[in-house]
């Protein structure tokens, strides 16, 4: 065989990476993290067409919501994609209340017959806890430990009461241990003010800016009303507590119909509230029984406060929530286009938001409330 024929033969057998069979590419993709899929899709058109459509669930917190109380499929609203991702897992407890989330896989539902349900949002498994002492509890929260082995139920109407349960050695929840605070220990809390763990203590926020504190190491003492701080210095309609990523205790205060908005943090040396002029690039997701502060990479979302009020209702996509190598993504059941993450160049405001320092917050006129929901975080 001469050199010319050898060259012709090798040329005819040579293939570049773009000619890999699609079924082989799919096998490779199944072994890659979701976050690597955009890089694979950017190699060439054949590879892009082989990458299945998916929506990352970890970019920002998501609004876990339902169409009605306890009687609908679970769905997640993404403020980045402005879409609802609906899962085929139906909440079938009439009147159930979505109370809280912990880690990224757990949520709690409190049913009218005083039963608390501990649900895994990824697997769909549900565990029933012992019955609560009565039906007057306003809040249920997990502890702030990494393993989430303790749960607290709190009454904020009238005298403050708290009860707790923990996982025992058999991985079962114990009966609730109820504590009544003294009769004089009363704090006027707002309807949606949420309990928050800060420095290992559980805090409640009163309408006037006063704080109630519970020490898990002294459970029998219940809540104690602190002498300071005394007030915010201005009136507000709704308030939400949060512990920042820097360990600060902060409150978001929203006036009637969305204005004015104040963000304050607790000066723990002077024990007084101080106004915050900037979130330093961080983002607040609030307006529900859970409030979260996160550092997000999306520029148009930085240094803003988001509330669950939409200017137009989003498209709903039927999906599976798929966990792969520690990352969660929504995978459409009926296919669709590949998602390309952008940094807001085509951004149009779809959700009510406020940026500290802007002249005046916008009112809620023209928005639709996303009811029966809480913010959840899949980023860790």
PDB file of C-alpha atoms in Angstrom, residues 219-362:
ATOM      1  CA  UNK A 219     -36.456  24.479  78.065  1.00  0.00           C
ATOM      2  CA  UNK A 220     -38.444  24.564  81.305  1.00  0.00           C
ATOM      3  CA  UNK A 221     -38.168  28.377  81.436  1.00  0.00           C
ATOM      4  CA  UNK A 222     -39.945  28.894  78.126  1.00  0.00           C
ATOM      5  CA  UNK A 223     -39.712  32.331  76.507  1.00  0.00           C
ATOM      6  CA  UNK A 224     -38.294  35.422  78.149  1.00  0.00           C
ATOM      7  CA  UNK A 225     -39.214  38.939  76.995  1.00  0.00           C
ATOM      8  CA  UNK A 226     -36.056  41.026  76.673  1.00  0.00           C
ATOM      9  CA  UNK A 227     -35.959  44.563  78.102  1.00  0.00           C
ATOM     10  CA  UNK A 228     -34.174  45.795  74.985  1.00  0.00           C
ATOM     11  CA  UNK A 229     -34.507  46.638  72.141  1.00  0.00           C
ATOM     12  CA  UNK A 230     -37.539  48.766  73.004  1.00  0.00           C
ATOM     13  CA  UNK A 231     -38.872  49.681  69.530  1.00  0.00           C
ATOM     14  CA  UNK A 232     -38.066  50.096  65.836  1.00  0.00           C
ATOM     15  CA  UNK A 233     -38.703  53.829  65.953  1.00  0.00           C
ATOM     16  CA  UNK A 234     -41.427  53.659  63.289  1.00  0.00           C
ATOM     17  CA  UNK A 235     -44.639  51.761  62.601  1.00  0.00           C
ATOM     18  CA  UNK A 236     -44.913  48.744  60.323  1.00  0.00           C
ATOM     19  CA  UNK A 237     -47.573  46.285  59.190  1.00  0.00           C
ATOM     20  CA  UNK A 238     -45.590  43.111  58.498  1.00  0.00           C
ATOM     21  CA  UNK A 239     -42.225  42.013  59.850  1.00  0.00           C
ATOM     22  CA  UNK A 240     -39.919  39.083  59.125  1.00  0.00           C
ATOM     23  CA  UNK A 241     -36.852  37.920  61.073  1.00  0.00           C
ATOM     24  CA  UNK A 242     -33.735  36.430  59.501  1.00  0.00           C
ATOM     25  CA  UNK A 243     -30.175  35.559  60.475  1.00  0.00           C
ATOM     26  CA  UNK A 244     -27.786  36.797  57.802  1.00  0.00           C
ATOM     27  CA  UNK A 245     -24.863  34.826  56.376  1.00  0.00           C
ATOM     28  CA  UNK A 246     -22.625  37.001  58.593  1.00  0.00           C
ATOM     29  CA  UNK A 247     -24.541  35.932  61.726  1.00  0.00           C
ATOM     30  CA  UNK A 248     -26.485  39.200  62.130  1.00  0.00           C
ATOM     31  CA  UNK A 249     -30.052  39.208  63.441  1.00  0.00           C
ATOM     32  CA  UNK A 250     -32.052  41.294  60.965  1.00  0.00           C
ATOM     33  CA  UNK A 251     -35.678  42.233  60.376  1.00  0.00           C
ATOM     34  CA  UNK A 252     -37.497  43.237  57.197  1.00  0.00           C
ATOM     35  CA  UNK A 253     -40.370  45.621  57.893  1.00  0.00           C
ATOM     36  CA  UNK A 254     -43.024  46.180  55.226  1.00  0.00           C
ATOM     37  CA  UNK A 255     -45.720  48.827  55.363  1.00  0.00           C
ATOM     38  CA  UNK A 256     -49.275  48.500  54.189  1.00  0.00           C
ATOM     39  CA  UNK A 257     -49.516  47.533  50.495  1.00  0.00           C
ATOM     40  CA  UNK A 258     -45.732  47.407  50.168  1.00  0.00           C
ATOM     41  CA  UNK A 259     -44.555  50.829  51.310  1.00  0.00           C
ATOM     42  CA  UNK A 260     -42.507  51.900  53.147  1.00  0.00           C
ATOM     43  CA  UNK A 261     -39.866  49.166  53.501  1.00  0.00           C
ATOM     44  CA  UNK A 262     -37.209  49.201  56.230  1.00  0.00           C
ATOM     45  CA  UNK A 263     -34.365  46.740  56.816  1.00  0.00           C
ATOM     46  CA  UNK A 264     -32.836  46.811  60.285  1.00  0.00           C
ATOM     47  CA  UNK A 265     -30.249  44.777  62.164  1.00  0.00           C
ATOM     48  CA  UNK A 266     -29.746  44.292  65.870  1.00  0.00           C
ATOM     49  CA  UNK A 267     -26.726  46.018  67.422  1.00  0.00           C
ATOM     50  CA  UNK A 268     -26.152  43.392  70.094  1.00  0.00           C
ATOM     51  CA  UNK A 269     -23.808  45.583  72.148  1.00  0.00           C
ATOM     52  CA  UNK A 270     -26.227  48.500  72.436  1.00  0.00           C
ATOM     53  CA  UNK A 271     -29.281  46.198  72.024  1.00  0.00           C
ATOM     54  CA  UNK A 272     -31.025  48.483  69.591  1.00  0.00           C
ATOM     55  CA  UNK A 273     -32.225  48.259  65.989  1.00  0.00           C
ATOM     56  CA  UNK A 274     -30.152  50.056  63.347  1.00  0.00           C
ATOM     57  CA  UNK A 275     -31.270  50.727  59.785  1.00  0.00           C
ATOM     58  CA  UNK A 276     -29.406  48.918  56.981  1.00  0.00           C
ATOM     59  CA  UNK A 277     -28.628  51.043  53.916  1.00  0.00           C
ATOM     60  CA  UNK A 278     -27.249  48.239  51.711  1.00  0.00           C
ATOM     61  CA  UNK A 279     -27.380  44.441  51.576  1.00  0.00           C
ATOM     62  CA  UNK A 280     -23.806  44.424  50.205  1.00  0.00           C
ATOM     63  CA  UNK A 281     -24.801  42.423  47.158  1.00  0.00           C
ATOM     64  CA  UNK A 282     -26.819  39.854  49.095  1.00  0.00           C
ATOM     65  CA  UNK A 283     -30.470  39.044  48.378  1.00  0.00           C
ATOM     66  CA  UNK A 284     -33.397  38.668  50.786  1.00  0.00           C
ATOM     67  CA  UNK A 285     -36.271  36.296  50.058  1.00  0.00           C
ATOM     68  CA  UNK A 286     -39.094  36.979  52.501  1.00  0.00           C
ATOM     69  CA  UNK A 287     -42.857  37.407  52.912  1.00  0.00           C
ATOM     70  CA  UNK A 288     -43.526  33.817  54.085  1.00  0.00           C
ATOM     71  CA  UNK A 289     -43.061  31.723  57.232  1.00  0.00           C
ATOM     72  CA  UNK A 290     -39.436  31.363  56.141  1.00  0.00           C
ATOM     73  CA  UNK A 291     -37.084  34.220  55.271  1.00  0.00           C
ATOM     74  CA  UNK A 292     -33.669  33.653  53.656  1.00  0.00           C
ATOM     75  CA  UNK A 293     -30.670  35.818  52.882  1.00  0.00           C
ATOM     76  CA  UNK A 294     -28.359  34.458  50.174  1.00  0.00           C
ATOM     77  CA  UNK A 295     -25.449  35.564  48.047  1.00  0.00           C
ATOM     78  CA  UNK A 296     -26.559  34.960  44.459  1.00  0.00           C
ATOM     79  CA  UNK A 297     -24.479  35.279  41.293  1.00  0.00           C
ATOM     80  CA  UNK A 298     -27.303  36.875  39.290  1.00  0.00           C
ATOM     81  CA  UNK A 299     -26.465  40.593  39.151  1.00  0.00           C
ATOM     82  CA  UNK A 300     -29.998  41.909  38.686  1.00  0.00           C
ATOM     83  CA  UNK A 301     -31.104  40.039  41.832  1.00  0.00           C
ATOM     84  CA  UNK A 302     -28.333  41.337  44.076  1.00  0.00           C
ATOM     85  CA  UNK A 303     -28.987  43.860  46.861  1.00  0.00           C
ATOM     86  CA  UNK A 304     -32.761  43.356  46.634  1.00  0.00           C
ATOM     87  CA  UNK A 305     -35.679  42.135  48.738  1.00  0.00           C
ATOM     88  CA  UNK A 306     -38.180  39.783  47.036  1.00  0.00           C
ATOM     89  CA  UNK A 307     -41.728  39.131  48.237  1.00  0.00           C
ATOM     90  CA  UNK A 308     -44.108  36.436  46.853  1.00  0.00           C
ATOM     91  CA  UNK A 309     -46.158  38.833  44.735  1.00  0.00           C
ATOM     92  CA  UNK A 310     -46.120  38.426  40.940  1.00  0.00           C
ATOM     93  CA  UNK A 311     -46.990  40.879  38.183  1.00  0.00           C
ATOM     94  CA  UNK A 312     -48.083  38.065  35.863  1.00  0.00           C
ATOM     95  CA  UNK A 313     -48.729  34.393  36.498  1.00  0.00           C
ATOM     96  CA  UNK A 314     -45.906  32.073  35.334  1.00  0.00           C
ATOM     97  CA  UNK A 315     -45.988  29.080  33.037  1.00  0.00           C
ATOM     98  CA  UNK A 316     -46.318  25.757  34.871  1.00  0.00           C
ATOM     99  CA  UNK A 317     -44.074  22.891  33.722  1.00  0.00           C
ATOM    100  CA  UNK A 318     -44.607  19.266  34.778  1.00  0.00           C
ATOM    101  CA  UNK A 319     -41.232  17.973  35.979  1.00  0.00           C
ATOM    102  CA  UNK A 320     -39.330  15.386  37.956  1.00  0.00           C
ATOM    103  CA  UNK A 321     -37.014  16.610  40.708  1.00  0.00           C
ATOM    104  CA  UNK A 322     -33.781  14.677  40.081  1.00  0.00           C
ATOM    105  CA  UNK A 323     -30.790  14.483  42.427  1.00  0.00           C
ATOM    106  CA  UNK A 324     -27.417  13.799  40.822  1.00  0.00           C
ATOM    107  CA  UNK A 325     -24.086  13.964  42.644  1.00  0.00           C
ATOM    108  CA  UNK A 326     -25.410  16.400  45.238  1.00  0.00           C
ATOM    109  CA  UNK A 327     -27.172  18.696  42.740  1.00  0.00           C
ATOM    110  CA  UNK A 328     -30.920  18.973  42.164  1.00  0.00           C
ATOM    111  CA  UNK A 329     -32.559  19.901  38.881  1.00  0.00           C
ATOM    112  CA  UNK A 330     -36.066  20.042  37.441  1.00  0.00           C
ATOM    113  CA  UNK A 331     -36.307  17.758  34.412  1.00  0.00           C
ATOM    114  CA  UNK A 332     -39.389  18.365  32.209  1.00  0.00           C
ATOM    115  CA  UNK A 333     -41.484  15.290  31.475  1.00  0.00           C
ATOM    116  CA  UNK A 334     -42.375  16.334  27.945  1.00  0.00           C
ATOM    117  CA  UNK A 335     -39.026  17.641  26.750  1.00  0.00           C
ATOM    118  CA  UNK A 336     -38.386  21.251  25.853  1.00  0.00           C
ATOM    119  CA  UNK A 337     -35.515  23.564  25.089  1.00  0.00           C
ATOM    120  CA  UNK A 338     -32.163  23.530  26.845  1.00  0.00           C
ATOM    121  CA  UNK A 339     -31.801  26.272  29.415  1.00  0.00           C
ATOM    122  CA  UNK A 340     -29.026  28.821  29.044  1.00  0.00           C
ATOM    123  CA  UNK A 341     -28.304  30.868  32.146  1.00  0.00           C
ATOM    124  CA  UNK A 342     -28.023  34.586  31.467  1.00  0.00           C
ATOM    125  CA  UNK A 343     -27.378  37.453  33.803  1.00  0.00           C
ATOM    126  CA  UNK A 344     -30.517  39.403  33.228  1.00  0.00           C
ATOM    127  CA  UNK A 345     -29.868  41.036  29.880  1.00  0.00           C
ATOM    128  CA  UNK A 346     -33.443  40.138  28.903  1.00  0.00           C
ATOM    129  CA  UNK A 347     -34.728  40.656  32.441  1.00  0.00           C
ATOM    130  CA  UNK A 348     -38.211  42.071  32.906  1.00  0.00           C
ATOM    131  CA  UNK A 349     -39.524  42.526  36.413  1.00  0.00           C
ATOM    132  CA  UNK A 350     -41.936  39.686  37.185  1.00  0.00           C
ATOM    133  CA  UNK A 351     -41.838  39.665  41.000  1.00  0.00           C
ATOM    134  CA  UNK A 352     -42.228  42.510  43.466  1.00  0.00           C
ATOM    135  CA  UNK A 353     -38.866  43.604  44.807  1.00  0.00           C
ATOM    136  CA  UNK A 354     -37.273  46.471  46.689  1.00  0.00           C
ATOM    137  CA  UNK A 355     -33.695  47.730  46.657  1.00  0.00           C
ATOM    138  CA  UNK A 356     -32.410  49.505  49.780  1.00  0.00           C
ATOM    139  CA  UNK A 357     -31.697  53.110  48.988  1.00  0.00           C
ATOM    140  CA  UNK A 358     -34.333  53.480  46.295  1.00  0.00           C
ATOM    141  CA  UNK A 359     -36.522  56.530  46.776  1.00  0.00           C
ATOM    142  CA  UNK A 360     -39.702  54.678  47.647  1.00  0.00           C
ATOM    143  CA  UNK A 361     -40.897  51.089  47.541  1.00  0.00           C
ATOM    144  CA  UNK A 362     -43.543  50.268  44.960  1.00  0.00           C
TER     145      UNK A 362
END
